[in-house]
Coordinates of C-alpha atoms and ligand atoms in Angstrom, one line a residue:
X1 CA 96.9 122.4 118.5
X2 CA 100.0 123.1 117.0
X3 CA 100.1 126.6 114.2
X4 CA 99.4 125.5 110.7
X5 CA 103.1 124.6 109.1
X6 CA 102.2 126.5 106.2
X7 CA 101.1 129.8 107.6
X8 CA 104.3 131.6 107.7
X9 CA 104.5 131.4 103.8
X10 CA 101.2 131.0 102.6
X11 CA 98.9 134.3 102.5
X12 CA 95.3 133.7 104.3
X13 CA 93.7 132.5 100.8
X14 CA 96.5 129.9 101.0
X15 CA 98.4 131.1 97.8
X16 CA 102.1 130.8 98.0
X17 CA 103.6 134.5 99.0
X18 CA 106.7 133.6 96.6
X19 CA 108.6 130.9 95.4
X20 CA 110.3 128.5 97.7
X21 CA 113.7 126.9 97.0
X22 CA 114.0 123.4 96.3
X23 CA 116.9 123.3 98.8
X24 CA 114.7 124.6 101.8
X25 CA 111.2 122.3 100.8
X26 CA 113.5 119.0 101.5
X27 CA 115.4 117.6 104.3
X28 CA 119.0 117.5 103.5
X29 CA 121.5 115.5 105.4
X30 CA 123.8 118.3 106.4
X31 CA 121.1 120.5 108.1
X32 CA 119.3 117.8 110.1
X33 CA 121.6 114.9 111.0
X34 CA 123.9 117.4 112.7
X35 CA 127.4 117.5 114.4
X36 CA 130.3 115.0 113.9
X37 CA 129.2 111.8 115.0
X38 CA 129.8 108.0 114.6
X39 CA 127.5 106.3 112.0
X40 CA 124.6 105.3 113.4
X41 CA 125.1 101.7 113.0
X42 CA 128.0 102.1 115.7
X43 CA 126.3 104.5 117.6
X44 CA 123.4 102.1 118.3
X45 CA 125.2 98.9 117.9
X46 CA 124.8 97.9 121.7
X47 CA 120.8 98.8 121.8
X48 CA 120.5 97.0 118.6
X49 CA 122.0 94.2 119.9
X50 CA 119.4 93.9 122.7
X51 CA 116.3 94.3 120.2
X52 CA 114.2 91.1 119.4
X53 CA 114.8 90.1 115.6
X54 CA 114.2 87.8 113.5
X55 CA 114.3 86.3 109.8
X56 CA 112.0 88.0 107.4
X57 CA 113.2 86.0 104.2
X58 CA 116.2 83.9 103.8
X59 CA 118.0 86.9 102.8
X60 CA 116.6 89.5 105.1
X61 CA 115.7 90.1 108.8
X62 CA 113.9 92.4 110.9
X63 CA 114.3 94.1 114.3
X64 CA 111.6 95.5 116.6
X65 CA 112.0 98.8 117.5
X66 CA 109.3 101.2 119.2
X67 CA 106.6 98.7 118.4
X68 CA 107.5 97.8 114.4
X69 CA 109.9 95.5 112.7
X70 CA 112.0 97.3 110.6
X71 CA 114.3 95.9 108.2
X72 CA 118.0 95.7 109.4
X73 CA 119.4 98.1 106.6
X74 CA 116.8 100.9 107.7
X75 CA 117.0 100.4 111.6
X76 CA 120.0 102.8 112.5
X77 CA 119.1 105.4 110.2
X78 CA 115.2 105.3 111.8
X79 CA 117.0 105.0 114.9
X80 CA 119.1 108.1 114.6
X81 CA 115.8 110.0 112.9
X82 CA 113.8 109.2 115.7
X83 CA 116.0 110.2 118.3
X84 CA 117.6 113.5 116.6
X85 CA 114.8 115.0 114.2
X86 CA 114.0 118.5 115.1
X87 CA 111.1 120.1 113.2
X88 CA 111.1 123.4 112.2
X89 CA 109.3 126.3 113.9
X90 CA 107.5 127.1 110.6
X91 CA 106.5 123.1 110.4
X92 CA 107.6 120.3 108.1
X93 CA 105.7 117.8 105.7
X94 CA 106.4 114.2 106.2
X95 CA 105.1 111.5 103.9
X96 CA 105.0 108.1 105.6
X97 CA 104.1 105.6 103.6
X98 CA 104.5 101.5 104.1
X99 CA 106.9 100.2 101.4
X100 CA 105.7 99.7 98.0
X101 CA 102.1 101.6 98.5
X102 CA 102.8 104.5 96.4
X103 CA 105.5 106.4 98.2
X104 CA 107.7 107.4 95.1
X105 CA 104.3 108.9 93.2
X106 CA 103.5 110.5 96.6
X107 CA 106.7 112.2 96.9
X108 CA 106.6 113.4 92.9
X109 CA 103.2 114.7 93.6
X110 CA 103.7 116.2 96.5
X111 CA 107.2 118.1 95.6
X112 CA 105.7 119.2 92.3
X113 CA 102.8 121.0 94.0
X114 CA 104.8 122.8 96.8
X115 CA 107.7 123.8 94.1
X116 CA 105.2 124.9 91.3
X117 CA 106.4 128.7 92.2
X118 CA 109.8 128.2 91.4
X119 CA 109.5 124.9 89.0
X120 CA 106.9 124.9 86.5
X121 CA 105.7 121.4 85.9
X122 CA 104.9 122.4 82.4
X123 CA 108.3 123.3 81.2
X124 CA 110.6 121.3 79.6
X125 CA 113.6 123.8 79.4
X126 CA 117.0 123.1 80.2
X127 CA 119.3 124.7 82.5
X128 CA 118.7 125.6 86.2
X129 CA 114.8 126.0 86.0
X130 CA 114.8 122.5 84.8
X131 CA 112.5 120.9 87.1
X132 CA 114.2 118.7 89.4
X133 CA 111.9 115.8 88.7
X134 CA 113.0 115.6 84.9
X135 CA 116.4 115.2 85.8
X136 CA 116.4 113.5 89.6
X137 CA 114.4 110.4 90.9
X138 CA 111.4 111.4 93.3
X139 CA 113.6 110.1 96.1
X140 CA 116.4 112.3 95.3
X141 CA 113.9 115.2 95.3
X142 CA 112.2 114.2 98.8
X143 CA 114.9 111.8 100.6
X144 CA 113.8 109.0 103.2
X145 CA 114.9 110.8 106.4
X146 CA 116.1 107.3 107.3
X147 CA 118.4 106.8 104.7
X148 CA 119.4 110.6 105.3
X149 CA 120.4 110.0 108.8
X150 CA 122.1 106.8 108.4
X151 CA 124.3 108.7 105.7
X152 CA 125.3 111.1 108.8
X153 CA 126.1 114.9 108.4
X154 CA 128.4 117.4 109.4
X155 CA 127.0 120.7 110.4
X156 CA 129.3 123.4 109.6
X157 CA 129.1 126.7 111.7
X158 CA 128.1 128.7 108.6
X159 CA 125.2 126.4 108.2
X160 CA 124.7 126.2 111.8
X161 CA 124.1 130.1 111.7
X162 CA 121.9 129.7 108.5
X163 CA 119.6 127.8 110.4
X164 CA 118.0 131.0 111.8
X165 CA 116.5 132.1 108.7
X166 CA 115.6 128.4 107.4
X167 CA 114.1 127.4 110.2
X168 CA 111.2 129.9 109.0
X169 CA 110.8 127.9 105.7
X170 CA 108.8 124.6 105.5
X171 CA 110.2 121.6 104.2
X172 CA 109.3 117.9 103.0
X173 CA 110.7 114.8 104.3
X174 CA 109.6 111.3 104.1
X175 CA 110.2 108.1 106.5
X176 CA 108.6 105.0 106.6
X177 CA 106.4 106.2 110.0
X178 CA 106.3 109.1 111.7
X179 CA 104.9 108.0 114.8
X180 CA 107.2 106.3 117.1
X181 CA 103.7 103.9 117.5
X182 CA 100.4 104.2 116.2
X183 CA 97.8 105.3 118.8
X184 CA 95.9 102.2 119.6
X185 CA 93.6 101.2 116.8
X186 CA 90.3 101.1 118.9
X187 CA 90.9 103.5 121.9
X188 CA 92.2 106.5 120.6
X189 CA 91.9 109.9 121.8
X190 CA 92.8 113.5 120.7
X191 CA 95.6 113.4 123.2
X192 CA 97.4 110.1 121.7
X193 CA 96.8 111.8 118.3
X194 CA 99.0 114.9 119.3
X195 CA 101.4 112.7 120.8
X196 CA 101.5 109.9 118.2
X197 CA 102.9 112.5 115.5
X198 CA 105.6 115.2 116.1
X199 CA 104.4 118.4 117.2
X200 CA 105.0 121.0 114.1
X201 CA 104.8 118.3 111.6
X202 CA 101.5 117.3 109.5
X203 CA 101.7 113.6 107.9
X204 CA 100.5 112.2 104.5
X205 CA 100.5 108.5 103.8
X206 CA 99.7 106.5 100.8
X207 CA 98.5 102.8 101.3
X208 CA 97.9 100.3 98.9
X209 CA 95.9 97.0 99.0
X210 CA 98.1 94.7 100.2
X211 CA 98.0 91.9 98.0
X212 CA 99.4 94.4 95.1
X213 CA 101.7 95.7 97.5
X214 CA 103.3 92.4 98.2
X215 CA 103.9 91.8 94.7
X216 CA 105.6 94.9 94.3
X217 CA 107.9 94.2 96.9
X218 CA 108.7 90.9 95.9
X219 CA 109.7 92.4 92.1
X220 CA 111.5 95.4 94.0
X221 CA 113.3 93.1 96.6
X222 CA 114.6 90.2 94.1
X223 CA 116.4 93.5 92.0
X224 CA 118.3 94.1 95.2
X225 CA 119.5 90.6 96.0
X226 CA 120.5 89.1 92.7
X227 CA 121.5 86.9 91.8
X228 CA 119.6 85.3 94.5
X229 CA 115.7 84.8 94.0
X230 CA 113.2 85.1 97.5
X231 CA 110.6 82.5 97.2
X232 CA 107.2 84.6 96.6
X233 CA 106.0 82.7 100.1
X234 CA 108.3 84.2 102.0
X235 CA 107.2 87.8 100.8
X236 CA 103.4 86.3 101.2
X237 CA 103.7 85.1 104.7
X238 CA 105.6 88.1 105.8
X239 CA 102.3 89.9 106.4
X240 CA 100.8 87.1 108.6
X241 CA 104.5 86.6 110.5
X242 CA 104.4 90.3 111.0
X243 CA 107.9 90.2 109.1
X244 CA 106.9 93.1 106.5
X245 CA 108.8 96.2 106.9
X246 CA 107.2 98.2 109.5
X247 CA 104.6 95.3 110.6
X248 CA 102.0 94.9 111.7
X249 CA 100.8 96.5 108.9
X250 CA 97.3 97.1 110.0
X251 CA 98.6 99.4 113.0
X252 CA 100.5 101.7 110.5
X253 CA 97.2 101.9 108.6
X254 CA 94.9 102.1 111.5
X255 CA 97.3 104.4 113.2
X256 CA 97.3 107.0 110.1
X257 CA 93.5 106.1 109.5
X258 CA 92.3 107.1 112.9
X259 CA 94.5 110.6 112.9
X260 CA 93.0 111.4 109.9
X261 CA 89.6 111.0 110.9
X262 CA 90.2 113.1 114.0
X263 CA 93.0 115.9 112.9
X264 CA 92.4 115.8 109.3
X265 CA 94.6 118.9 109.0
X266 CA 97.4 117.2 110.4
X267 CA 97.1 113.9 109.0
X268 CA 95.9 113.5 104.9
X269 CA 95.6 109.5 104.3
X270 CA 95.4 108.5 100.6
X271 CA 94.9 105.2 99.0
X272 CA 97.2 104.5 96.1
X273 CA 94.0 103.3 94.4
X274 CA 91.8 106.4 94.7
X275 CA 94.8 108.4 93.2
X276 CA 95.0 106.3 90.3
X277 CA 91.3 106.4 89.4
X278 CA 91.0 110.2 90.2
X279 CA 94.2 111.8 90.5
X280 CA 92.9 115.7 89.8
X281 CA 90.9 115.3 93.2
X282 CA 93.9 114.0 94.9
X283 CA 96.4 116.0 93.5
X284 CA 94.0 119.1 94.5
X285 CA 93.8 117.4 98.4
X286 CA 97.8 117.6 98.6
X287 CA 98.2 121.3 97.8
X288 CA 95.0 122.0 100.4
X289 CA 96.6 120.1 102.8
X290 CA 100.3 121.6 102.4
X291 CA 98.6 125.2 102.3
X292 CA 98.9 125.9 98.8
X293 CA 95.7 125.3 97.3
X294 CA 95.6 125.7 93.4
X295 CA 94.1 129.2 92.7
X296 CA 91.1 129.3 90.0
X297 CA 93.7 130.8 87.6
X298 CA 96.1 128.1 87.9
X299 CA 93.3 125.5 87.3
X300 CA 92.0 127.2 84.4
X301 CA 95.9 127.4 83.1
X302 CA 96.0 123.4 83.6
X303 CA 98.7 123.5 86.5
X304 CA 97.1 120.6 87.7
X305 CA 97.0 118.2 84.8
X306 CA 100.7 119.2 84.3
X307 CA 101.6 118.0 87.6
X308 CA 100.3 114.9 86.8
X309 CA 101.7 114.3 83.7
X310 CA 105.2 115.4 85.2
X311 CA 104.7 113.0 87.7
X312 CA 103.3 110.0 85.5
X313 CA 105.1 106.5 86.0
X314 CA 106.4 106.8 82.3
X315 CA 107.9 110.5 82.7
X316 CA 109.3 109.5 86.3
X317 CA 111.0 106.3 84.6
X318 CA 112.5 108.6 81.8
X319 CA 114.0 110.4 84.3
X320 CA 115.1 108.3 86.8
X321 CA 116.9 106.5 84.0
X322 CA 118.9 109.6 83.5
X323 CA 119.1 110.3 87.4
X324 CA 122.6 111.8 88.4
X325 CA 124.7 109.6 91.3
X326 CA 123.1 111.6 93.9
X327 CA 120.2 108.7 94.4
X328 CA 123.0 105.9 93.9
X329 CA 125.3 107.8 97.0
X330 CA 122.6 107.2 99.5
X331 CA 121.1 103.7 98.3
X332 CA 123.9 102.3 96.7
X333 CA 122.7 99.1 95.5
X334 CA 118.9 100.4 94.2
X335 CA 119.0 101.1 90.7
X336 CA 116.9 104.1 90.0
X337 CA 114.4 102.7 87.3
X338 CA 113.7 100.0 90.3
X339 CA 111.2 102.3 91.5
X340 CA 108.8 102.1 88.5
X341 CA 107.0 98.6 87.4
X342 CA 103.4 98.4 85.9
X343 CA 101.4 101.1 88.7
X344 CA 98.4 99.1 88.3
X345 CA 96.0 97.8 90.2
X346 CA 94.9 93.9 90.7
X347 CA 98.1 92.8 89.2
X348 CA 98.3 90.0 92.4
X349 CA 95.4 88.4 90.3
X350 CA 98.3 87.1 87.7
X351 CA 100.2 85.7 90.9
X352 CA 98.3 84.4 93.7
X353 CA 95.1 81.9 93.5
X354 CA 91.7 83.0 94.5
X355 CA 92.0 81.0 97.4
X356 CA 95.3 82.7 98.9
X357 CA 93.4 86.1 98.0
X358 CA 90.6 85.1 100.1
X359 CA 92.6 84.1 102.9
X360 CA 94.3 87.3 102.9
X361 CA 91.3 89.5 102.7
X362 CA 89.4 88.1 105.5
X363 CA 92.7 88.1 107.5
X364 CA 92.8 91.8 107.0
X365 CA 89.1 92.3 107.4
X366 CA 89.5 91.0 110.7
X367 CA 91.9 93.0 111.8
X368 CA 90.4 96.4 110.6
X369 CA 86.7 95.3 111.9
X370 CA 85.0 98.0 113.4
X371 CA 87.5 100.8 112.1
X372 CA 85.5 102.2 109.2
X373 CA 88.7 101.4 106.8
X374 CA 88.8 99.3 104.2
X375 CA 90.8 98.8 101.0
X376 CA 89.4 100.5 97.6
X377 CA 88.2 97.7 95.5
X378 CA 90.0 97.3 91.8
X379 CA 89.4 99.7 89.3
Ligands
PPS401 N1 104.2 107.8 88.8 C1 103.7 106.7 89.3 N2 102.3 106.3 89.1 C2 101.7 105.3 89.4 N3 102.5 104.3 90.1 C3 103.6 104.3 90.6 C4 104.4 105.6 89.7 N4 105.8 105.5 90.6 C5 105.7 104.1 91.1 N5 104.6 103.6 91.0 C6 104.5 102.3 91.5 O1 104.4 102.1 92.8 C7 104.8 101.0 93.3 C8 105.9 101.5 94.0 O2 105.7 101.7 95.4 P1 106.5 102.7 96.1 O3 106.9 104.0 95.5 O4 106.0 103.3 97.7 O5 107.9 101.9 96.6 S1 109.1 102.2 97.7 O6 108.5 101.9 99.0 O7 109.7 103.7 97.5 O8 110.3 101.5 97.1 C9 105.5 100.2 91.9 O9 104.1 99.5 91.8 P2 104.0 98.2 90.8 O10 104.2 98.5 89.9 O11 103.0 97.4 91.3 O12 105.6 97.3 91.4 C10 105.4 101.0 91.2 O13 105.3 100.8 90.0

């Protein structure tokens, strides 16, 4: 088993040995994408041309790569990330959730927890010490690796020299899926698990009840393709047609679910609904998982509550409205505030009929049959 990725920067009691610099806990394009290269879309054009593809909606297409259906926009970055990513010796923490399953919230919670030694989550001060989550979108604090790699990067010799020291610090990054192929749902072994996620990485995932996930995705994607509108039926059927990004979604979910059961020190599986219902317990789980459990003193001082407050939808939405252009540089057409909508469980009931819901529930229950996995019911 690989060493705990956090061991070099935490004490035996699991407390952080010192402040973790913001720049060192996130992945950045310059230190990971490396070298002067063609943009991945050019570099992989010939391979992409050979991949099976299909229309996902009238305005979006997916390609099949490494066992999953990936949106065209994300494919070159996904390929570059899978081929070039090197985990640091100190280990990396990878957040890997299906789209619209609570990724933004998980990024904020994980970032605020990991960076609390440097940035006090309760501080509202200005200047350098101002908390990044009070001035940036969580997707800027923990960017998607696929987006970073798609943007390319140039590694200067100075940066290369610095890698020696930076290799000793851990990072948080995110991607839609870390494992090239999730282990088979029912016949997994611990060897599959070790091979399924990269050595030296631990992974956290947040999954959401698919009916709410689809409603969220529909709202989000329609903001992006304005003035066009994607009919809801296209988004709804994307589950049945394996056209939702990272489909088949049950393989993604079961892959992580199974891994979390076998190697709980390497995969933390969270459900969006559970985090909404009991945020304190789940933030504590995140802190333990990344090797920085809260001390009694921190708990008494209310740091967990401060993190929850800082990462609340209302707070993040307000920060996103004031976000710098950094995020827009990476994902030009996505307005920062579009990642925050209602943040409630059961919104699907406002859009779909009970018959549609029943058919979807039955379909998914069959996929998850025998796995021990089920979605958490409404609050
Ligand atoms: N802080 C916080 N607390 C609770 N809920 C939150 C938070 N931030 C985002 N959200 C809700 O998460 C939904 C978006 O999912 P993702 O963040 O995974 O989207 S993305 O894949 O990163 O684009 C989307 O859900 P819906 O409101 O149902 O659309 C967001 O509103």
